């Protein structure tokens, strides 16, 4: 899991939803803003449409952070992003592949 300083707070997430670009894949959507210089912050959101159970939503969120850990340093400086799950996908290898593909689209 990413440290707290590398995750977004609710206020910043709302800002990203208002003024962001997005990239999609079969299981995830990435909404992001790149601000000039600064630290990278990324979070995962699992809506109730994916799973009604909070235990499952937290599991998916944790799996997302595990998949992201490998590619976190490749995101540009000043990157603020939110990954949103479209459907239930708890396979870390598939999530890693989708994050890698989205990263290639951004850069």
C-alpha positions in Angstrom: 0.0 0.0 0.0 1.2 3.5 -0.7 2.1 5.8 2.2 -0.4 8.4 3.2 1.6 11.2 1.7 1.4 9.6 -1.8 -2.4 9.2 -1.6 -5.0 11.9 -2.4 -7.4 13.5 0.1 -11.1 13.9 -0.5 -10.8 17.6 -1.4 -8.2 16.9 -4.1 -10.3 14.1 -5.5 -13.2 16.4 -6.0 -11.0 18.9 -7.8 -9.7 16.1 -10.1 -13.3 15.1 -10.9 -14.1 18.6 -12.0 -11.1 19.5 -14.1 -9.3 16.3 -15.3 -8.4 14.3 -18.4 -9.1 10.6 -18.4 -7.8 7.4 -19.9 -9.8 4.1 -19.9 -9.2 0.4 -20.0 -11.5 -2.6 -19.6 -11.3 -2.7 -15.8 -10.1 0.8 -14.8 -10.5 4.5 -15.5 -7.8 6.9 -14.7 -8.7 10.5 -14.1 -5.7 12.8 -13.7 -4.2 16.3 -13.6 -0.6 17.1 -14.0 0.5 20.2 -12.1 3.9 21.8 -12.4 6.5 20.0 -10.3 5.7 18.6 -6.9 4.9 15.2 -5.5 2.9 12.4 -7.1 -0.3 11.4 -5.5 -2.6 8.6 -6.7 -5.6 6.9 -5.1 -8.0 4.1 -6.0 -11.8 4.3 -5.8 -14.1 1.3 -5.9 -17.8 2.4 -6.3 -20.7 0.5 -4.9 -21.8 -0.5 -8.4 -18.7 -2.8 -8.5 -19.6 -4.5 -5.1 -22.1 -3.7 -2.4 -19.8 -5.2 0.3 -17.2 -2.9 1.8 -14.9 -5.9 2.5 -14.7 -6.6 -1.3 -14.3 -2.9 -2.1 -11.4 -2.6 0.3 -9.8 -5.8 -1.0 -9.9 -4.4 -4.6 -8.5 -1.1 -3.5 -5.6 -2.8 -1.7 -4.9 -5.0 -4.8 -4.8 -1.8 -6.9 -2.2 -0.3 -4.6 -0.1 -3.5 -4.8 -0.3 -3.4 -8.6 0.6 0.3 -8.7 3.6 0.0 -6.4 5.7 -1.4 -9.3 5.0 1.6 -11.6 4.6 4.4 -9.2 8.0 5.9 -9.9 7.3 6.1 -13.7 4.5 8.7 -13.3 5.6 12.3 -14.0 6.3 14.7 -11.2 3.2 16.7 -10.1 0.9 13.9 -11.1 -2.5 13.7 -9.3 -4.6 10.8 -10.3 -7.5 8.6 -9.3 -8.0 5.0 -10.6 -11.7 4.0 -10.6 -12.7 0.4 -10.9 -15.3 -0.4 -13.6 -15.8 -4.0 -12.6 -14.5 -6.6 -10.1 -10.9 -7.5 -11.0 -8.8 -8.8 -8.2 -6.0 -10.4 -10.3 -2.9 -8.2 -9.6 -1.2 -9.2 -12.8 -4.1 -8.0 -15.0 -4.2 -4.7 -13.0 -0.4 -4.2 -13.4 -0.8 -4.7 -17.1 -3.6 -2.2 -17.4 -1.7 0.4 -15.3 1.3 -0.1 -17.5 -0.8 0.5 -20.6 -2.4 3.6 -19.2 1.0 4.9 -18.2 2.2 4.5 -21.8 -0.8 6.4 -23.1 -0.1 9.3 -20.7 3.6 9.6 -21.5 
